[in-house]
Structure formats: structure tokens, C-alpha cells
XYZ file of C-alpha atoms in Angstrom:
472
model
C 34.192 -61.827 80.088
C 34.912 -65.202 79.637
C 33.877 -67.635 82.361
C 35.719 -70.842 83.426
C 34.766 -74.314 82.355
C 32.323 -76.409 84.218
C 32.758 -79.954 85.105
C 29.431 -80.881 85.458
C 26.353 -81.174 82.913
C 24.435 -77.987 84.156
C 20.953 -78.375 85.599
C 19.188 -78.581 82.458
C 21.675 -80.929 81.101
C 21.420 -83.001 84.101
C 17.414 -83.336 83.554
C 18.174 -84.102 80.017
C 20.278 -86.941 81.259
C 17.347 -88.135 83.485
C 15.049 -88.056 80.719
C 17.328 -90.190 78.456
C 17.756 -92.746 81.153
C 13.938 -92.914 81.948
C 13.225 -93.202 78.202
C 15.863 -96.050 77.833
C 14.063 -97.714 80.783
C 10.664 -97.462 79.146
C 11.770 -98.578 75.871
C 13.622 -101.547 77.454
C 10.579 -102.619 79.680
C 7.833 -102.589 77.131
C 10.050 -104.033 74.477
C 12.274 -106.553 76.565
C 10.199 -107.749 79.184
C 6.935 -109.005 76.958
C 9.889 -111.145 75.021
C 11.210 -112.550 78.475
C 7.960 -113.114 80.503
C 5.022 -113.042 78.269
C 6.174 -114.877 75.342
C 4.831 -118.131 76.899
C 1.221 -116.631 76.631
C 1.449 -115.345 73.224
C 3.273 -117.991 71.053
C 6.787 -118.564 72.523
C 10.151 -117.053 71.928
C 9.976 -117.451 68.183
C 6.648 -115.653 67.906
C 7.759 -112.614 69.994
C 11.272 -112.392 68.362
C 9.594 -112.477 64.805
C 7.229 -109.535 65.985
C 10.737 -107.739 67.221
C 12.194 -108.284 63.665
C 9.098 -107.116 61.760
C 8.876 -103.946 64.332
C 12.301 -103.394 63.622
C 12.258 -103.273 59.943
C 8.953 -101.092 60.056
C 10.472 -98.603 62.364
C 13.597 -98.145 60.026
C 11.396 -97.760 57.141
C 9.269 -94.964 58.969
C 12.620 -93.432 59.898
C 14.349 -93.771 56.486
C 11.424 -92.532 54.178
C 9.356 -90.213 56.339
C 11.873 -88.770 58.966
C 14.976 -88.590 57.251
C 14.047 -86.638 54.376
C 12.611 -83.999 56.634
C 15.119 -83.958 59.581
C 16.728 -80.650 58.693
C 13.229 -79.042 58.475
C 11.989 -80.445 61.607
C 11.778 -77.335 63.979
C 10.932 -78.630 67.223
C 12.682 -81.854 67.752
C 11.763 -82.012 71.232
C 7.956 -81.749 70.499
C 8.007 -84.523 67.782
C 9.713 -86.802 70.380
C 6.991 -86.056 72.921
C 4.282 -86.848 70.553
C 5.562 -90.082 69.478
C 6.339 -91.104 73.169
C 2.729 -90.322 74.241
C 1.649 -92.105 71.405
C 3.938 -95.064 72.359
C 2.576 -95.133 75.923
C -1.105 -95.725 74.737
C -0.055 -98.986 73.031
C 2.195 -99.932 75.935
C -0.971 -99.904 77.953
C -2.543 -102.035 75.604
C 0.138 -104.884 75.942
C -1.513 -105.300 79.243
C -5.217 -105.547 78.320
C -5.261 -107.585 75.162
C -5.950 -111.473 76.231
C -3.981 -114.200 74.979
C -7.265 -115.363 73.131
C -6.605 -112.271 70.862
C -3.006 -113.262 69.994
C -2.922 -111.634 66.415
C -4.244 -108.400 67.854
C -1.628 -108.454 70.587
C 1.155 -109.331 68.271
C 0.173 -106.077 66.175
C 0.081 -103.941 69.072
C 3.592 -105.202 70.389
C 4.857 -104.255 66.666
C 3.350 -100.919 67.180
C 5.230 -100.647 70.625
C 8.302 -101.757 69.223
C 8.132 -98.887 66.429
C 7.002 -96.022 68.632
C 9.198 -96.662 71.824
C 12.179 -96.858 69.658
C 11.460 -93.648 68.041
C 10.860 -91.982 70.949
C 13.513 -93.332 73.337
C 16.294 -94.167 71.097
C 15.909 -91.694 68.282
C 14.205 -88.208 69.327
C 15.628 -88.145 72.716
C 19.125 -89.255 71.774
C 19.112 -86.450 69.128
C 18.757 -84.010 71.881
C 21.811 -85.728 73.559
C 23.865 -85.056 70.379
C 22.658 -81.246 70.417
C 23.658 -80.705 74.058
C 26.775 -82.698 74.344
C 28.806 -82.896 71.238
C 32.164 -83.250 72.896
C 31.113 -85.161 76.226
C 28.633 -87.493 74.633
C 30.757 -90.493 75.302
C 30.832 -89.745 79.023
C 27.048 -88.908 78.865
C 26.213 -91.704 77.153
C 28.154 -94.020 79.307
C 26.188 -92.649 82.161
C 22.536 -92.777 80.749
C 23.076 -96.169 79.268
C 23.500 -97.599 82.513
C 19.766 -97.618 82.152
C 19.929 -100.560 80.225
C 21.850 -102.937 82.511
C 19.763 -101.773 85.529
C 16.450 -102.607 83.689
C 17.384 -106.037 82.372
C 19.636 -106.804 85.505
C 17.574 -105.519 88.375
C 14.065 -104.432 87.389
C 13.518 -107.331 85.143
C 13.975 -109.549 88.225
C 11.623 -107.347 90.373
C 9.102 -107.320 87.427
C 9.111 -111.100 87.242
C 8.618 -111.272 91.315
C 5.762 -108.797 90.769
C 4.209 -110.635 87.800
C 4.188 -114.180 89.186
C 3.043 -113.248 92.524
C -0.366 -111.493 91.457
C -0.666 -114.164 88.746
C -0.342 -117.057 91.195
C -2.431 -115.184 93.836
C -5.313 -113.936 91.674
C -4.905 -116.110 88.620
C -5.516 -112.917 86.433
C -2.913 -112.242 83.358
C -4.747 -108.954 83.207
C -3.832 -107.872 86.897
C -0.543 -109.447 86.839
C 0.353 -107.339 83.676
C -1.075 -104.083 85.090
C 0.419 -104.118 88.536
C 3.905 -105.161 86.775
C 3.894 -102.526 84.052
C 2.266 -99.441 85.670
C 5.407 -98.095 87.475
C 7.314 -97.901 84.328
C 4.544 -96.489 82.332
C 4.498 -93.644 84.928
C 8.274 -93.090 85.069
C 7.999 -92.704 81.137
C 5.529 -90.007 81.540
C 7.409 -88.510 84.300
C 10.441 -88.141 81.854
C 8.180 -86.609 79.224
C 7.140 -84.181 81.850
C 10.803 -83.149 82.616
C 11.297 -82.711 78.944
C 8.056 -80.507 78.323
C 8.835 -78.152 81.026
C 12.469 -77.735 81.378
C 14.057 -78.725 77.909
C 14.589 -77.495 74.484
C 16.375 -78.826 71.201
C 19.586 -76.843 72.058
C 20.745 -75.778 75.621
C 21.340 -72.063 74.086
C 17.453 -71.990 73.865
C 17.370 -72.043 77.907
C 20.394 -69.979 78.502
C 22.680 -72.973 78.854
C 25.976 -73.871 77.029
C 26.849 -76.822 74.919
C 28.897 -79.475 76.886
C 28.297 -77.133 79.953
C 31.243 -75.498 78.563
C 31.087 -71.773 79.884
C 34.608 -70.670 78.406
C 32.910 -68.398 76.025
C 29.904 -65.869 76.286
C 26.222 -66.455 75.664
C 26.162 -64.313 72.744
C 28.934 -66.607 71.194
C 26.938 -69.466 71.971
C 23.906 -68.253 70.482
C 25.573 -67.402 67.283
C 27.216 -70.915 67.124
C 23.845 -72.304 67.650
C 22.334 -70.136 64.715
C 24.960 -71.089 62.371
C 24.653 -74.647 63.053
C 20.715 -74.910 62.373
C 21.540 -73.099 59.145
C 24.533 -75.183 58.100
C 22.285 -78.575 58.820
C 19.942 -77.544 56.156
C 22.864 -77.708 53.621
C 24.227 -80.968 55.117
C 26.074 -82.791 52.137
C 25.387 -86.112 53.953
C 22.134 -87.255 51.749
C 20.839 -90.827 52.077
C 22.551 -91.893 49.031
C 26.107 -90.267 49.967
C 25.809 -92.317 53.249
C 25.172 -95.645 51.375
C 28.070 -95.194 49.195
C 30.748 -94.285 52.040
C 32.667 -97.393 52.576
C 33.769 -96.162 55.981
C 30.350 -95.740 57.206
C 29.863 -99.494 56.732
C 33.124 -100.541 58.329
C 32.436 -98.674 61.472
C 28.519 -99.314 61.519
C 29.037 -103.110 60.994
C 30.805 -103.664 64.521
C 28.401 -101.317 66.214
C 25.520 -103.162 64.825
C 27.043 -106.736 65.954
C 27.864 -105.316 69.494
C 24.261 -104.001 70.094
C 22.406 -106.723 68.157
C 23.824 -109.588 69.978
C 23.265 -107.717 73.465
C 19.613 -107.069 72.717
C 19.301 -110.564 71.122
C 20.569 -112.407 74.367
C 19.030 -109.987 76.982
C 15.446 -110.307 75.263
C 16.059 -114.151 75.858
C 18.160 -113.987 79.084
C 15.278 -115.795 81.079
C 14.970 -118.716 78.628
C 18.805 -118.760 78.642
C 19.233 -119.153 82.378
C 16.093 -121.581 82.700
C 17.840 -124.107 80.657
C 20.434 -124.417 83.749
C 17.763 -123.872 86.491
C 18.539 -126.566 88.730
C 22.277 -125.939 88.718
C 21.766 -122.267 89.552
C 19.594 -123.033 92.634
C 22.888 -123.091 94.611
C 23.600 -119.360 93.830
C 20.363 -118.210 95.657
C 20.663 -116.043 98.599
C 17.434 -116.417 100.759
C 16.221 -113.050 102.346
C 17.822 -110.857 99.610
C 15.139 -110.286 96.798
C 17.382 -109.574 94.141
C 19.121 -112.754 94.653
C 16.420 -114.944 95.744
C 16.305 -117.352 92.879
C 19.549 -118.856 91.101
C 18.578 -117.047 87.677
C 18.047 -113.771 89.711
C 21.480 -113.848 91.271
C 22.943 -114.285 87.790
C 21.002 -111.286 86.642
C 22.166 -109.117 89.564
C 25.809 -109.944 88.951
C 25.220 -109.087 85.103
C 23.615 -105.569 86.260
C 26.605 -104.814 88.433
C 29.093 -105.832 85.573
C 27.107 -103.904 83.194
C 27.023 -100.684 85.067
C 30.598 -100.809 85.500
C 31.262 -101.516 81.870
C 28.882 -98.698 80.382
C 30.497 -96.076 82.669
C 34.144 -97.141 82.276
C 33.820 -97.555 78.399
C 32.064 -94.478 77.925
C 34.956 -92.675 79.683
C 37.423 -94.575 77.546
C 35.178 -93.405 74.256
C 35.626 -89.734 75.617
C 39.337 -89.884 76.247
C 40.744 -92.425 73.919
C 38.145 -92.166 71.047
C 35.225 -94.428 69.802
C 37.340 -96.591 67.459
C 39.509 -97.525 70.364
C 36.470 -98.125 72.869
C 34.574 -100.209 70.031
C 37.675 -102.466 69.671
C 38.060 -103.277 73.488
C 34.153 -103.812 73.552
C 34.457 -106.418 70.612
C 37.068 -108.134 72.737
C 34.628 -108.543 75.557
C 31.990 -109.733 73.006
C 34.285 -112.615 71.557
C 34.992 -113.717 74.844
C 31.451 -113.953 75.757
C 30.893 -116.032 72.795
C 33.742 -118.166 73.232
C 33.070 -118.857 76.886
C 29.160 -119.189 76.157
C 29.685 -121.686 73.623
C 30.764 -124.442 76.588
C 28.004 -126.499 77.803
C 28.855 -125.819 81.226
C 26.640 -123.786 84.103
C 29.646 -121.742 85.207
C 30.762 -120.925 81.691
C 27.304 -119.631 80.921
C 27.302 -117.617 84.008
C 30.691 -115.883 82.937
C 29.272 -115.404 79.699
C 26.248 -113.418 80.857
C 28.511 -111.135 82.931
C 30.805 -110.788 80.028
C 27.770 -110.095 77.926
C 26.806 -107.420 80.798
C 29.997 -105.503 80.397
C 29.837 -104.966 76.635
C 25.959 -104.550 76.724
C 26.272 -101.514 78.554
C 28.781 -100.193 76.341
C 27.372 -101.014 73.099
C 24.482 -98.557 73.122
C 26.846 -95.958 73.393
C 28.641 -95.899 70.064
C 26.195 -95.251 67.293
C 25.579 -91.700 68.730
C 29.269 -91.010 69.835
C 30.929 -92.405 66.516
C 28.652 -90.068 64.564
C 29.354 -86.963 66.570
C 33.252 -87.832 66.777
C 33.795 -88.422 62.999
C 31.150 -86.311 61.278
C 30.695 -82.683 61.553
C 28.161 -81.174 64.023
C 25.820 -79.799 61.466
C 25.831 -83.403 59.716
C 24.796 -85.266 63.159
C 20.974 -85.216 62.294
C 21.295 -86.061 58.587
C 23.621 -89.049 59.144
C 21.711 -90.391 62.357
C 18.423 -90.562 60.565
C 19.422 -91.324 56.888
C 21.875 -94.187 57.621
C 21.293 -97.610 55.977
C 19.025 -99.868 57.955
C 22.202 -101.854 59.366
C 21.837 -101.576 63.080
C 17.928 -101.531 62.899
C 17.471 -104.687 60.608
C 20.280 -106.795 62.258
C 19.171 -105.640 65.719
C 15.691 -106.683 64.852
C 16.801 -110.101 63.275
C 19.411 -111.258 65.721
C 16.698 -112.158 68.641
C 15.006 -114.437 65.744
C 18.244 -115.887 64.944
C 19.245 -116.721 68.420
C 15.735 -118.264 69.071
C 15.929 -120.362 65.945
C 19.402 -121.528 66.714
C 18.640 -122.438 70.459
C 15.388 -124.132 69.132
C 17.489 -126.260 66.626
C 20.466 -126.649 68.685
C 21.033 -125.037 72.095
C 21.749 -121.444 73.506
C 25.368 -122.671 73.454
C 25.187 -122.589 69.731
C 23.674 -119.083 69.941
C 26.965 -117.811 71.683
C 29.005 -119.495 69.282
C 27.326 -117.502 66.538
C 27.765 -114.427 68.795
C 31.698 -115.270 68.746
C 31.695 -115.297 64.959
C 30.185 -112.048 64.692
C 32.675 -110.419 67.089
C 35.431 -111.552 64.665
C 33.579 -109.915 61.749
C 33.330 -106.916 63.520
C 37.094 -106.805 64.485
C 37.911 -107.222 61.010
C 35.628 -104.319 59.883
C 36.713 -102.076 62.481
C 40.560 -103.046 61.583
C 39.680 -101.775 58.078
C 37.876 -98.581 59.139
C 39.941 -95.186 58.220
C 38.791 -91.905 60.003
C 41.115 -90.074 57.573
C 39.770 -91.536 54.599
C 36.245 -90.421 55.801
C 37.435 -87.066 56.558
C 38.734 -86.787 52.858
C 35.292 -88.157 51.704
C 33.511 -85.461 53.535
C 35.518 -82.688 51.940
C 35.170 -84.280 48.705
C 31.242 -84.131 49.084
C 31.371 -80.421 50.287
C 33.627 -79.482 47.495
C 30.913 -80.957 44.967
C 28.366 -79.197 46.885
C 30.129 -75.864 46.707
C 30.756 -75.548 50.197
C 34.304 -74.591 51.770
C 36.560 -77.545 52.694
C 38.985 -77.539 55.524
C 40.933 -80.033 57.845
C 38.368 -79.796 60.780
C 37.790 -83.618 60.978
C 41.417 -84.287 60.353
C 42.593 -81.817 63.043
C 40.339 -83.472 65.600
C 41.597 -86.992 64.902
C 44.901 -85.646 65.256
C 44.203 -84.132 68.726
C 42.407 -87.369 69.911
C 45.755 -89.116 68.988
C 47.760 -86.878 70.862
C 45.735 -87.028 73.882
C 45.967 -90.670 73.768
C 49.631 -90.626 73.428
C 49.815 -88.275 76.488
C 47.668 -90.299 78.849
C 49.533 -93.523 77.979
C 52.945 -91.948 78.572
C 51.558 -90.444 81.666
């Protein structure tokens, strides 16, 4: 007897969402906060952003040449992610204890942190999200990526208050780092504990349902899972085929522009705001810790806009399609770039809040786009074997922004962001999901696998849903 479809994520599905959110917090804290706060002790923003660039490239090379060829043969994605996560926590702890007198060693350690935290929090955990929520990934990612704006808009402020309070009281950089980073180290370990105890690679392994959809029996769910695991071993989306797919590039360039520009500005948001520090003092709200300084008031507003943007654009992604959601988000990116290019404190505040709106959403689309426009059995192959576009651009952007700001101003950096938004819009306009579906069938035919209209039917259903909701 079939059961009715459930609205929620299910008990373990909810725990997976919590784990992903905590992983995003850990990743952001240990990669973002050192660039926003510790840069002055370890060579400046150009040095830390260069380390970010190197770490991004090395992380991609590891993913592409070591993980991607073996992705279909990894029997326990959860376990591999946990091992990498635990290794990352060791190096995250070393961020606190290596003194500025050993800058080279600290920079090498920071590069390892950038590699391992990204592999853990943004790859292996996110793979689980794709396995558990293939149809509701837009909604799920819209919720869990709220962790990014909360971390950079609220927790960064609290981190700085704690850090500079301890540093001013004791004069010890070691004590300031340990007391400020320790809570996030613990939260990351709590997330890993949740995964170790309650989660598996697929919901069917723990008696739950994909998308928490109980409209089919447990026996049917098990059969679907086993069929998918077997099909993933024969995925036609080899690395060379992804490189040769025009529509992969046309879809990934806009996503890369969105996420990379958000990361680039957020890892340097404090230097951006400090250039207007005197004018921002009027925004301070005495007695309210999250707005006790002018810059913190801007960060708090950024967090509010980002939380709303992440959730709302996640819903748009689920209901109207990833391409439609990316297009709207690019409009916010363009607006942020244009407004921020004006050398005026109020324009920069507005630009930061517009950045918040699209920052929260930008993290959603890499996963949701692959799940939406590719077959479920090809998800892991495409996710791991994709060209280094997002990784390399994302790693390079902070360095580009820091260099532009050093030579000109951060207003010039915002102008650069506006230009990138236009490039992203052009690429998205040329992206053709139908052509991508036909390319998929071509690859399947060449591999001797059956072809069908699965992807095209999915697009047609999405278009019909969009029309119905607009007319309603």
C-alpha cells in the first residue's frame, strides 16, 4: 500500500541539512575569517588571497585527477568525507598556533586548510545532499546555504569582537585565535558526529525515502537505489565529454561568476568597509552587540538580506527552474557592481546588501543545476569531473579584487564585478538545456546504452509548472 507524500525532510534528512549547514559554517570560518582578520599579521590581503588562489587550484587538481576517476568506485562517500573532515580540523587548529614569525609555515598550513575544508564541506557533504534530495535540492540548498550569510554577516562580527577583546586584554595572538576559533572547531566536530551516527550515502540505507517522498514502497525505493548505484558505474559523462560540452560551459560560467565574486568580496568585506569607517560610525547602535560599530551594522544588514535571498531564490530554483533563478541572481550581481562602483558610502552599503542577496543564492546553483539538467546517475561523475572553472575562478577572484583595490579602489573592484555579471548574462542566454539533453542521448548511443526523452520531459514539465504558476 502506497503512502502519502510527506512535506518535510524526514528526521535523518533534517539531520543531513544540519550537518551540511555546520560544514558550511566550518568551511567559511576557517577560510574566510583568516583573510578578513588575520591578514594583517601574515602579510596583508594580497598574500592571503594569493594563498586562496593556490589552495583552490591544488584542491581542484586533487578532485580532478585523484577523486573524479574513482568517484563511481567509492563505496562509502560518507566515510571518505568524514576522514577528510577530521584531517582538515587538525590543520584548522594549527591556524591558531603558528606565529607570524613563521609566516611561510602558516601560509602552507592555510593552503592545506583551504583544500581540505573545501573537499569536506563543499564536495563530499554536498554529494550526500544530491543523493538524498534530487528533486528538492533547490529548496534544501536554499535553506542550508543560509549558513554562509549567517557566518559572514553575524558570526564574523562576533568573532572580531572576541578576537580583538582578547588580543587587547592579553596582547597574545595565540590566545585571541584559540578563544575565537574554538567554538567553530567544536561545531564542525558536532556535525561530523551527526553524520557518523545517523547518516548514510543514500536515504534508503537507513529506511528513509529520497526527497522524503513516501508515495512508493520501501521495496521500490531499495530497487531504485541499487539500480542507480549500478548505473553510476556506467556513466557516459567522462571528464573529456564534460570538457567538450558547450552547454556545460555556458551554464557554468554564470554560476562561477556569481559564486566567485561573492567569495572574493566577502573574504575582504572588512577592508572594503574600513575604507569608509568614519562615515559608517553614524550607523552604530550602542547596546546592540551586532551593530555596535558602523561596519558591524552593515554586516548585520547584509546577513538579513542574504538569508532572505538564499531562501527565496532557492524556492524560485525549485519551482521555476535553475536557469530562471540564475538569471534573476545575475541581475542582483549587476546591480551590486554598478552601485558599488560609485565612491559614496551609501552606495557601498547598498552594494554590500545587494551582494548579500545574491551571495546566499550563488552557492545553490552548482549542485541544483547538475541535478536538474543531468541524469541522477550522472550526478557524481559531472560534479567531480567538471573542468576547473568554478574552483580556479573562485580561487583567483579574491586575488584579482585585492590587486584591483590596491591599484585603484574597491569601487574599481565592484566595476569589475558588474562586467562579469554581463558576461554571465550573455552565457546564460546562450545556454540551451534541450541541446544538452540531445548531447546526453548522443553519448548514451555511442556507449551502447538506451536513449530516451527523460531530460526533455523534465524540461517540459518544468516549463508547464512555470506557466501554471504565472497564470495563477
